[in-house]
Amino acid sequence: MRLECIECGSRFKIHERFYTCPKCEGLLEVEFEPSELKRKLDRKRLKTDQPSVWKYRAFMPILDESKIVSLGEGGTPLYRCDRLAKEVGVRELYVKFEGANPTGSFKDRGMTVGITKALEFGAKTVACASTGNTSASLAAYAAKAGLRCVVLLPRGKVALGKLAQTLVYGAQAVAVRGNFDEALDMVRKLCEARKDIYLLNSLNPFRLQGQKSIGFEIADQLGWEVPDRVVVPMGNCANIWAIYKGFFEFDAVGLTRGIPKMTGIQAEGAKPIVDAIKRGADKFEPVERPETIATAIRIGNPVNGPKAIRAIRASKGTAESVSDQEIIKAQKLMARLEGIGVEPASASTIAGLKKLVRKSAIKRDESIVCVATGHMLKDPEEAIKVSERPRKSGRIKI
Ligand code: F0G
């Protein structure tokens, strides 16, 4: 195991505490030797144990297993959605429901690994900037580990459920006058100045290793097969990379064959990566004032943009943007056709898939997994705003 810069290829020891490459400031990634991984794998248990993040511990960069902090993350349902498939116009559609994680989003998969690394490094305080889910998750795992937690949130823009979680789990929350991108700048500077505070945003290469398990579980739950395509919402753009990396590593050790076409969806008001993919560019132009009802992905300058572009290109995937109206419509379709309640960012995947099928950019005979990243109750205000009011008593229509 080693840390490797995705830009200049410099390699560093796995116990180094870097967030970015000390030589060129490029993004770092944890790399494994496939032969070493193959040796560590317990193939029999892989076939029999229930899916969970720590089922795949051979792929996790942990040096001291006694320090693992877990709330039972992962092992989320992969729903086959035939009614939704018919509506969208594809043959085989699944939704990976990440709302079933301990704090209601996929962030828990990363935090179990990230907080364990914080303990390995001897940190006493952890920090992040967040649109809400990262802060809720970090606050919960910090509480479990007995660490102090500081979170920077864009003032007035965090969904109520996420804010409530963050506060009740006991994080010190700071409302920043500015958006997520500005809050992330501030927390990065804080963690550079104060080496005793460990940064757990998605810049942290260790945290992302836990999120690879979404890819591992999809393959595991499909009987060690990979789907043709995986559709993921993109905000700070780490998750699409992590899922891609999961499929890549399973392929490298021979557990599965091939990598799904990674397809990233952004909101129309915050789509720097979609624009870059459509232009065929390697670099993206940040969006100055991102805006969307999907506050989780209201991000204009995604730090992991270069990783997302690589994942999409390397897997021959694509990217698409969707309007707030399309997101709201998809959220209701998921709830009313399949009983799956998701927050707006997650619904963007179904909205994007529908649009790509309509444009014939996706073939109708593909098998497709949409990753529903967060639970509907994360943003109850949005859910109520887009729904019909309850009727007065005595007016029930059957
Ligand atoms: N979906 C949800 C529900 C999210 O909370 C996020 C990111 C994403 C998708 C996008 O994932 O950033 O890896 O591309 N939320 C972060 C947060 C930014 O602070 O909770 P990404």
CSV table of C-alpha atoms and ligand atoms in Angstrom, one decimal:
chain,number,residue,atom,x,y,z
A,1,MET,CA,0.0,0.0,0.0
A,2,ARG,CA,1.2,3.5,-0.8
A,3,LEU,CA,0.0,7.0,-1.5
A,4,GLU,CA,0.4,8.2,-5.1
A,5,CYS,CA,-0.2,11.5,-6.7
A,6,ILE,CA,-2.7,11.3,-9.6
A,7,GLU,CA,-0.9,14.2,-11.4
A,8,CYS,CA,2.9,13.7,-11.1
A,9,GLY,CA,2.9,10.1,-10.0
A,10,SER,CA,5.1,10.7,-6.9
A,11,ARG,CA,4.8,8.0,-4.4
A,12,PHE,CA,4.7,8.3,-0.6
A,13,LYS,CA,4.6,5.9,2.4
A,14,ILE,CA,1.1,4.9,3.5
A,15,HIS,CA,1.7,6.3,7.0
A,16,GLU,CA,2.3,9.9,5.7
A,17,ARG,CA,-0.3,12.4,6.8
A,18,PHE,CA,-0.7,14.3,3.5
A,19,TYR,CA,-3.9,15.6,2.1
A,20,THR,CA,-2.5,16.6,-1.3
A,21,CYS,CA,0.9,15.9,-3.1
A,22,PRO,CA,3.7,17.8,-1.3
A,23,LYS,CA,5.5,18.2,-4.7
A,24,CYS,CA,2.7,19.4,-7.0
A,25,GLU,CA,-0.4,19.8,-4.9
A,26,GLY,CA,-2.1,17.1,-7.0
A,27,LEU,CA,-4.8,14.8,-5.6
A,28,LEU,CA,-3.5,11.7,-3.8
A,29,GLU,CA,-4.8,8.2,-4.1
A,30,VAL,CA,-4.1,5.0,-2.1
A,31,GLU,CA,-2.7,2.3,-4.4
A,32,PHE,CA,-2.4,-1.4,-3.7
A,33,GLU,CA,-0.3,-4.0,-5.4
A,34,PRO,CA,-2.8,-6.5,-6.9
A,35,SER,CA,-0.5,-9.4,-6.0
A,36,GLU,CA,-0.4,-8.3,-2.3
A,37,LEU,CA,-4.2,-7.9,-2.3
A,38,LYS,CA,-4.7,-11.3,-3.8
A,39,ARG,CA,-2.7,-12.8,-1.1
A,40,LYS,CA,-4.7,-11.1,1.6
A,41,LEU,CA,-8.1,-12.0,0.2
A,42,ASP,CA,-10.2,-14.6,2.0
A,43,ARG,CA,-12.2,-15.6,-1.1
A,44,LYS,CA,-14.4,-18.1,0.8
A,45,ARG,CA,-15.6,-15.5,3.3
A,46,LEU,CA,-16.1,-13.0,0.5
A,47,LYS,CA,-18.6,-15.4,-1.0
A,48,THR,CA,-20.5,-16.1,2.3
A,49,ASP,CA,-20.3,-13.0,4.5
A,50,GLN,CA,-23.1,-10.3,4.3
A,51,PRO,CA,-22.0,-7.1,2.5
A,52,SER,CA,-20.6,-4.3,4.7
A,53,VAL,CA,-17.7,-1.9,4.5
A,54,TRP,CA,-15.5,-4.1,6.7
A,55,LYS,CA,-16.2,-7.3,4.7
A,56,TYR,CA,-13.8,-5.8,2.2
A,57,ARG,CA,-11.1,-4.9,4.8
A,58,ALA,CA,-8.3,-6.2,2.6
A,59,PHE,CA,-8.9,-3.2,0.4
A,60,MET,CA,-8.9,-0.7,3.3
A,61,PRO,CA,-5.7,1.2,4.2
A,62,ILE,CA,-5.8,0.4,7.9
A,63,LEU,CA,-2.6,-0.4,9.8
A,64,ASP,CA,-4.1,-1.1,13.2
A,65,GLU,CA,-7.4,-3.1,13.1
A,66,SER,CA,-7.9,-2.6,16.9
A,67,LYS,CA,-8.7,1.1,16.2
A,68,ILE,CA,-11.6,0.5,13.8
A,69,VAL,CA,-14.6,2.7,14.7
A,70,SER,CA,-17.8,1.3,13.2
A,71,LEU,CA,-21.5,2.0,13.5
A,72,GLY,CA,-22.5,-0.8,11.1
A,73,GLU,CA,-22.1,1.1,7.9
A,74,GLY,CA,-22.7,-0.4,4.4
A,75,GLY,CA,-24.7,-3.5,3.5
A,76,THR,CA,-27.4,-1.2,2.1
A,77,PRO,CA,-30.2,-2.6,-0.1
A,78,LEU,CA,-29.8,-2.9,-3.9
A,79,TYR,CA,-33.4,-2.6,-5.0
A,80,ARG,CA,-34.5,-4.0,-8.4
A,81,CYS,CA,-36.9,-1.3,-9.7
A,82,ASP,CA,-39.1,-2.7,-12.5
A,83,ARG,CA,-41.8,-0.1,-12.3
A,84,LEU,CA,-39.3,2.7,-12.4
A,85,ALA,CA,-37.4,0.9,-15.3
A,86,LYS,CA,-40.5,1.0,-17.3
A,87,GLU,CA,-41.1,4.7,-16.7
A,88,VAL,CA,-37.5,5.5,-17.6
A,89,GLY,CA,-37.4,3.2,-20.5
A,90,VAL,CA,-34.6,0.8,-19.7
A,91,ARG,CA,-34.5,-3.0,-19.3
A,92,GLU,CA,-32.9,-3.5,-16.0
A,93,LEU,CA,-32.7,-0.8,-13.3
A,94,TYR,CA,-31.5,-1.0,-9.7
A,95,VAL,CA,-31.3,1.6,-7.0
A,96,LYS,CA,-28.5,1.3,-4.4
A,97,PHE,CA,-30.2,2.9,-1.3
A,98,GLU,CA,-27.5,4.6,0.7
A,99,GLY,CA,-30.1,6.3,2.9
A,100,ALA,CA,-30.0,3.0,4.9
A,101,ASN,CA,-26.6,3.9,6.4
A,102,PRO,CA,-26.3,4.8,10.1
A,103,THR,CA,-26.6,8.5,9.6
A,104,GLY,CA,-28.7,8.2,6.4
A,105,SER,CA,-26.0,8.8,3.7
A,106,PHE,CA,-23.1,7.1,1.9
A,107,LYS,CA,-20.7,9.4,3.9
A,108,ASP,CA,-20.7,6.8,6.7
A,109,ARG,CA,-18.7,4.4,4.5
A,110,GLY,CA,-15.9,6.9,4.3
A,111,MET,CA,-16.1,8.1,7.9
A,112,THR,CA,-15.6,4.6,9.4
A,113,VAL,CA,-12.2,4.5,7.6
A,114,GLY,CA,-11.4,8.2,8.0
A,115,ILE,CA,-12.0,8.3,11.8
A,116,THR,CA,-10.1,5.1,12.2
A,117,LYS,CA,-7.1,6.8,10.4
A,118,ALA,CA,-7.6,9.9,12.7
A,119,LEU,CA,-7.1,7.6,15.7
A,120,GLU,CA,-4.1,5.9,14.0
A,121,PHE,CA,-2.6,9.4,13.6
A,122,GLY,CA,-3.3,10.3,17.2
A,123,ALA,CA,-5.6,13.2,16.3
A,124,LYS,CA,-7.8,14.6,19.1
A,125,THR,CA,-10.0,16.9,16.8
A,126,VAL,CA,-11.4,16.3,13.4
A,127,ALA,CA,-12.9,18.9,11.0
A,128,CYS,CA,-14.7,19.3,7.7
A,129,ALA,CA,-16.7,21.8,5.6
A,130,SER,CA,-20.0,20.4,4.5
A,131,THR,CA,-23.3,20.8,2.7
A,132,GLY,CA,-24.7,18.7,5.6
A,133,ASN,CA,-24.2,15.0,5.1
A,134,THR,CA,-20.4,14.9,5.7
A,135,SER,CA,-20.9,17.0,8.9
A,136,ALA,CA,-23.7,14.7,10.2
A,137,SER,CA,-21.6,11.6,9.5
A,138,LEU,CA,-18.3,13.1,10.9
A,139,ALA,CA,-20.1,14.3,14.0
A,140,ALA,CA,-21.5,10.8,14.7
A,141,TYR,CA,-18.3,8.9,14.1
A,142,ALA,CA,-16.3,11.5,16.1
A,143,ALA,CA,-18.8,11.0,19.0
A,144,LYS,CA,-18.3,7.2,18.8
A,145,ALA,CA,-14.5,7.6,18.8
A,146,GLY,CA,-14.5,10.3,21.6
A,147,LEU,CA,-12.9,13.0,19.3
A,148,ARG,CA,-13.8,16.7,19.2
A,149,CYS,CA,-15.5,17.7,15.9
A,150,VAL,CA,-15.6,21.1,14.2
A,151,VAL,CA,-17.7,21.6,11.1
A,152,LEU,CA,-18.0,24.6,8.8
A,153,LEU,CA,-21.4,25.0,7.1
A,154,PRO,CA,-22.7,27.4,4.4
A,155,ARG,CA,-25.0,29.7,6.4
A,156,GLY,CA,-28.7,29.1,5.8
A,157,LYS,CA,-28.1,26.5,3.1
A,158,VAL,CA,-27.9,23.2,5.1
A,159,ALA,CA,-31.0,21.0,5.0
A,160,LEU,CA,-32.8,20.8,8.3
A,161,GLY,CA,-32.3,17.0,9.0
A,162,LYS,CA,-28.6,17.3,8.4
A,163,LEU,CA,-28.2,20.3,10.6
A,164,ALA,CA,-30.2,18.6,13.4
A,165,GLN,CA,-28.0,15.5,13.2
A,166,THR,CA,-24.8,17.6,13.3
A,167,LEU,CA,-25.9,19.5,16.3
A,168,VAL,CA,-27.3,16.6,18.3
A,169,TYR,CA,-24.2,14.4,17.8
A,170,GLY,CA,-22.3,17.3,19.5
A,171,ALA,CA,-20.2,18.9,16.8
A,172,GLN,CA,-19.1,22.5,17.1
A,173,ALA,CA,-20.9,24.0,14.1
A,174,VAL,CA,-19.8,27.2,12.5
A,175,ALA,CA,-22.1,29.0,10.0
A,176,VAL,CA,-19.9,30.5,7.3
A,177,ARG,CA,-20.9,33.6,5.4
A,178,GLY,CA,-20.3,32.0,2.0
A,179,ASN,CA,-21.0,28.8,0.0
A,180,PHE,CA,-19.5,25.3,0.4
A,181,ASP,CA,-16.4,26.1,-1.7
A,182,GLU,CA,-15.5,29.0,0.5
A,183,ALA,CA,-16.2,27.0,3.7
A,184,LEU,CA,-13.8,24.3,2.3
A,185,ASP,CA,-11.1,26.9,1.7
A,186,MET,CA,-11.4,28.1,5.3
A,187,VAL,CA,-11.2,24.6,6.9
A,188,ARG,CA,-8.2,23.7,4.7
A,189,LYS,CA,-6.4,26.7,6.0
A,190,LEU,CA,-7.4,25.9,9.5
A,191,CYS,CA,-6.0,22.4,9.3
A,192,GLU,CA,-2.8,23.6,7.7
A,193,ALA,CA,-2.3,26.1,10.5
A,194,ARG,CA,-3.3,23.6,13.3
A,195,LYS,CA,-1.6,20.3,12.7
A,196,ASP,CA,-3.6,18.8,15.7
A,197,ILE,CA,-6.8,19.0,13.7
A,198,TYR,CA,-7.3,16.2,11.2
A,199,LEU,CA,-9.2,17.2,8.0
A,200,LEU,CA,-11.9,14.7,6.9
A,201,ASN,CA,-13.2,16.3,3.7
A,202,SER,CA,-13.1,14.2,0.6
A,203,LEU,CA,-9.6,15.5,-0.2
A,204,ASN,CA,-8.6,13.0,2.4
A,205,PRO,CA,-7.5,10.0,0.4
A,206,PHE,CA,-8.1,7.5,3.2
A,207,ARG,CA,-11.7,8.5,3.7
A,208,LEU,CA,-12.5,7.7,0.0
A,209,GLN,CA,-11.2,4.2,0.3
A,210,GLY,CA,-14.3,3.4,2.5
A,211,GLN,CA,-16.6,4.7,-0.3
A,212,LYS,CA,-15.1,2.2,-2.7
A,213,SER,CA,-17.3,-0.3,-0.9
A,214,ILE,CA,-20.4,1.0,-2.9
A,215,GLY,CA,-18.8,-0.5,-6.0
A,216,PHE,CA,-17.8,-3.7,-4.1
A,217,GLU,CA,-21.3,-4.2,-2.8
A,218,ILE,CA,-23.0,-3.6,-6.1
A,219,ALA,CA,-20.9,-6.3,-7.7
A,220,ASP,CA,-21.3,-8.6,-4.7
A,221,GLN,CA,-25.1,-8.1,-4.6
A,222,LEU,CA,-25.4,-8.8,-8.4
A,223,GLY,CA,-23.7,-12.2,-7.9
A,224,TRP,CA,-20.1,-11.0,-8.6
A,225,GLU,CA,-21.2,-9.4,-11.9
A,226,VAL,CA,-20.8,-5.7,-12.8
A,227,PRO,CA,-23.7,-3.7,-14.3
A,228,ASP,CA,-23.3,-2.0,-17.7
A,229,ARG,CA,-23.6,1.5,-16.1
A,230,VAL,CA,-23.5,3.2,-12.7
A,231,VAL,CA,-25.1,6.6,-12.3
A,232,VAL,CA,-23.9,8.9,-9.5
A,233,PRO,CA,-24.7,12.5,-8.4
A,234,MET,CA,-21.6,14.7,-8.4
A,235,GLY,CA,-20.9,17.5,-5.9
A,236,ASN,CA,-17.4,17.7,-4.7
A,237,CYS,CA,-16.8,14.8,-7.1
A,238,ALA,CA,-15.1,12.2,-4.9
A,239,ASN,CA,-17.8,9.5,-4.8
A,240,ILE,CA,-17.9,8.8,-8.5
A,241,TRP,CA,-14.1,8.3,-8.4
A,242,ALA,CA,-14.3,6.1,-5.3
A,243,ILE,CA,-17.0,3.8,-6.8
A,244,TYR,CA,-15.0,3.6,-10.0
A,245,LYS,CA,-11.9,2.7,-8.0
A,246,GLY,CA,-13.8,-0.1,-6.3
A,247,PHE,CA,-14.8,-1.7,-9.6
A,248,PHE,CA,-11.2,-1.2,-10.8
A,249,GLU,CA,-9.7,-3.0,-7.9
A,250,PHE,CA,-12.2,-5.9,-8.0
A,251,ASP,CA,-11.2,-6.3,-11.7
A,252,ALA,CA,-7.5,-6.1,-10.9
A,253,VAL,CA,-7.6,-9.0,-8.4
A,254,GLY,CA,-9.9,-11.0,-10.7
A,255,LEU,CA,-13.1,-11.0,-8.5
A,256,THR,CA,-15.1,-9.5,-11.3
A,257,ARG,CA,-14.5,-8.6,-15.0
A,258,GLY,CA,-14.9,-5.1,-16.5
A,259,ILE,CA,-15.8,-1.7,-15.2
A,260,PRO,CA,-19.2,-0.1,-15.6
A,261,LYS,CA,-19.6,3.1,-17.5
A,262,MET,CA,-19.4,5.7,-14.8
A,263,THR,CA,-22.1,8.4,-15.4
A,264,GLY,CA,-22.1,11.6,-13.3
A,265,ILE,CA,-25.1,13.9,-12.9
A,266,GLN,CA,-25.0,17.5,-11.7
A,267,ALA,CA,-27.7,20.2,-11.2
A,268,GLU,CA,-28.0,22.8,-14.0
A,269,GLY,CA,-26.9,25.6,-11.6
A,270,ALA,CA,-23.7,23.8,-10.6
A,271,LYS,CA,-22.4,21.7,-13.5
A,272,PRO,CA,-18.6,22.5,-14.0
A,273,ILE,CA,-17.8,18.8,-14.6
A,274,VAL,CA,-20.6,18.2,-17.1
A,275,ASP,CA,-19.4,21.2,-19.1
A,276,ALA,CA,-15.8,19.9,-19.1
A,277,ILE,CA,-16.9,16.4,-20.2
A,278,LYS,CA,-19.1,17.8,-23.0
A,279,ARG,CA,-16.3,20.0,-24.2
A,280,GLY,CA,-13.9,17.1,-24.1
A,281,ALA,CA,-11.6,19.2,-21.8
A,282,ASP,CA,-9.3,17.9,-19.1
A,283,LYS,CA,-9.7,20.9,-16.9
A,284,PHE,CA,-13.0,22.4,-15.7
A,285,GLU,CA,-14.1,26.0,-15.2
A,286,PRO,CA,-15.5,26.6,-11.7
A,287,VAL,CA,-19.0,28.0,-11.4
A,288,GLU,CA,-18.9,31.2,-9.4
A,289,ARG,CA,-22.4,31.2,-7.7
A,290,PRO,CA,-23.7,27.6,-7.7
A,291,GLU,CA,-27.5,27.3,-7.1
A,292,THR,CA,-29.9,24.3,-6.9
A,293,ILE,CA,-32.6,22.8,-4.8
A,294,ALA,CA,-30.3,19.8,-4.3
A,295,THR,CA,-28.2,21.6,-1.7
A,296,ALA,CA,-26.0,18.5,-1.2
A,297,ILE,CA,-24.4,19.1,-4.6
A,298,ARG,CA,-24.6,22.9,-4.6
A,299,ILE,CA,-20.8,23.1,-5.4
A,300,GLY,CA,-19.1,25.2,-8.0
A,301,ASN,CA,-15.5,24.3,-7.6
A,302,PRO,CA,-15.2,20.6,-6.8
A,303,VAL,CA,-11.8,19.8,-5.5
A,304,ASN,CA,-12.0,16.2,-6.8
A,305,GLY,CA,-13.0,17.3,-10.2
A,306,PRO,CA,-9.9,15.9,-11.8
A,307,LYS,CA,-10.6,12.5,-10.3
A,308,ALA,CA,-14.3,12.6,-11.6
A,309,ILE,CA,-13.1,13.4,-15.1
A,310,ARG,CA,-10.7,10.5,-15.1
A,311,ALA,CA,-13.3,8.0,-13.8
A,312,ILE,CA,-15.8,9.1,-16.5
A,313,ARG,CA,-13.2,9.0,-19.3
A,314,ALA,CA,-11.5,5.8,-18.3
A,315,SER,CA,-14.8,3.9,-18.0
A,316,LYS,CA,-16.2,5.4,-21.3
A,317,GLY,CA,-19.0,6.9,-19.3
A,318,THR,CA,-20.7,10.3,-19.6
A,319,ALA,CA,-22.1,13.2,-17.7
A,320,GLU,CA,-25.4,15.1,-17.8
A,321,SER,CA,-27.1,18.0,-16.0
A,322,VAL,CA,-30.7,18.2,-14.8
A,323,SER,CA,-33.0,21.1,-13.8
A,324,ASP,CA,-34.5,21.4,-10.3
A,325,GLN,CA,-38.0,20.6,-11.8
A,326,GLU,CA,-36.6,17.3,-13.3
A,327,ILE,CA,-35.0,16.5,-9.9
A,328,ILE,CA,-38.3,17.0,-8.0
A,329,LYS,CA,-40.2,14.9,-10.6
A,330,ALA,CA,-37.7,12.1,-10.2
A,331,GLN,CA,-37.8,12.3,-6.4
A,332,LYS,CA,-41.6,11.7,-6.5
A,333,LEU,CA,-41.3,8.9,-9.1
A,334,MET,CA,-38.8,7.0,-6.9
A,335,ALA,CA,-41.1,7.4,-3.9
A,336,ARG,CA,-44.4,6.6,-5.7
A,337,LEU,CA,-43.3,3.8,-8.0
A,338,GLU,CA,-40.8,2.1,-5.7
A,339,GLY,CA,-41.2,3.3,-2.1
A,340,ILE,CA,-37.7,4.7,-2.1
A,341,GLY,CA,-37.4,8.1,-0.3
A,342,VAL,CA,-34.4,10.1,-1.3
A,343,GLU,CA,-33.1,13.6,-1.0
A,344,PRO,CA,-33.0,15.8,-4.1
A,345,ALA,CA,-29.3,15.2,-4.9
A,346,SER,CA,-30.0,11.4,-5.1
A,347,ALA,CA,-33.0,11.9,-7.3
A,348,SER,CA,-30.8,13.7,-9.8
A,349,THR,CA,-29.5,10.2,-10.9
A,350,ILE,CA,-33.0,9.1,-12.1
A,351,ALA,CA,-33.6,12.5,-13.7
A,352,GLY,CA,-30.3,12.3,-15.5
A,353,LEU,CA,-30.8,8.7,-16.6
A,354,LYS,CA,-34.3,9.6,-18.0
A,355,LYS,CA,-32.8,12.5,-20.0
A,356,LEU,CA,-29.9,10.4,-21.4
A,357,VAL,CA,-32.3,7.7,-22.5
A,358,ARG,CA,-34.6,10.3,-24.1
A,359,LYS,CA,-31.5,11.6,-26.0
A,360,SER,CA,-30.6,8.0,-27.0
A,361,ALA,CA,-27.2,8.5,-25.3
A,362,ILE,CA,-28.0,5.4,-23.2
A,363,LYS,CA,-29.2,2.1,-24.8
A,364,ARG,CA,-32.5,0.7,-23.5
A,365,ASP,CA,-31.0,-2.8,-23.0
A,366,GLU,CA,-28.4,-1.8,-20.5
A,367,SER,CA,-28.3,-2.9,-16.9
A,368,ILE,CA,-28.1,0.2,-14.8
A,369,VAL,CA,-27.5,1.0,-11.1
A,370,CYS,CA,-28.4,4.5,-9.8
A,371,VAL,CA,-26.7,5.4,-6.5
A,372,ALA,CA,-29.3,7.0,-4.1
A,373,THR,CA,-26.8,8.8,-1.9
A,374,GLY,CA,-29.0,10.2,0.9
A,375,HIS,CA,-32.4,9.7,2.7
A,376,MET,CA,-35.4,11.8,2.0
A,377,LEU,CA,-35.7,12.9,5.7
A,378,LYS,CA,-32.4,14.7,5.4
A,379,ASP,CA,-34.4,17.5,3.7
A,380,PRO,CA,-37.9,17.5,5.1
A,381,GLU,CA,-38.6,21.1,4.1
A,382,GLU,CA,-37.9,20.5,0.4
A,383,ALA,CA,-40.1,17.3,0.6
A,384,ILE,CA,-43.0,19.2,2.0
A,385,LYS,CA,-42.6,22.2,-0.3
A,386,VAL,CA,-42.9,20.1,-3.4
A,387,SER,CA,-45.9,18.0,-2.1
A,388,GLU,CA,-49.6,18.5,-2.0
A,389,ARG,CA,-51.0,19.8,1.3
A,390,PRO,CA,-53.0,17.3,3.4
A,391,ARG,CA,-56.7,17.5,2.7
A,392,LYS,CA,-59.2,18.8,5.4
A,393,SER,CA,-61.0,16.0,7.2
A,394,GLY,CA,-64.1,14.7,5.5
A,395,ARG,CA,-62.7,15.2,2.0
A,396,ILE,CA,-61.1,11.8,1.5
A,397,LYS,CA,-61.4,10.7,-2.1
A,398,ILE,CA,-61.0,7.0,-2.8
B,1,F0G,N1,-25.3,13.1,-2.7
B,1,F0G,C1,-25.4,13.5,-1.4
B,1,F0G,C2,-26.6,13.2,-0.7
B,1,F0G,C3,-24.3,14.3,-0.9
B,1,F0G,O1,-24.4,14.7,0.4
B,1,F0G,C4,-23.2,14.6,-1.7
B,1,F0G,C5,-22.1,15.3,-1.1
B,1,F0G,C6,-23.2,14.1,-3.0
B,1,F0G,C7,-24.2,13.3,-3.4
B,1,F0G,C8,-22.0,14.3,-3.9
B,1,F0G,O2,-20.9,13.5,-3.5
B,1,F0G,O3,-19.2,15.3,-3.2
B,1,F0G,O4,-18.5,12.9,-3.5
B,1,F0G,O5,-19.5,14.2,-5.4
B,1,F0G,N2,-22.1,16.0,0.0
B,1,F0G,C9,-21.0,16.6,0.6
B,1,F0G,C10,-21.3,17.0,2.0
B,1,F0G,C11,-20.4,17.7,-0.2
B,1,F0G,O6,-20.7,18.0,2.5
B,1,F0G,O7,-22.1,16.4,2.6
B,1,F0G,P1,-19.4,14.0,-3.9
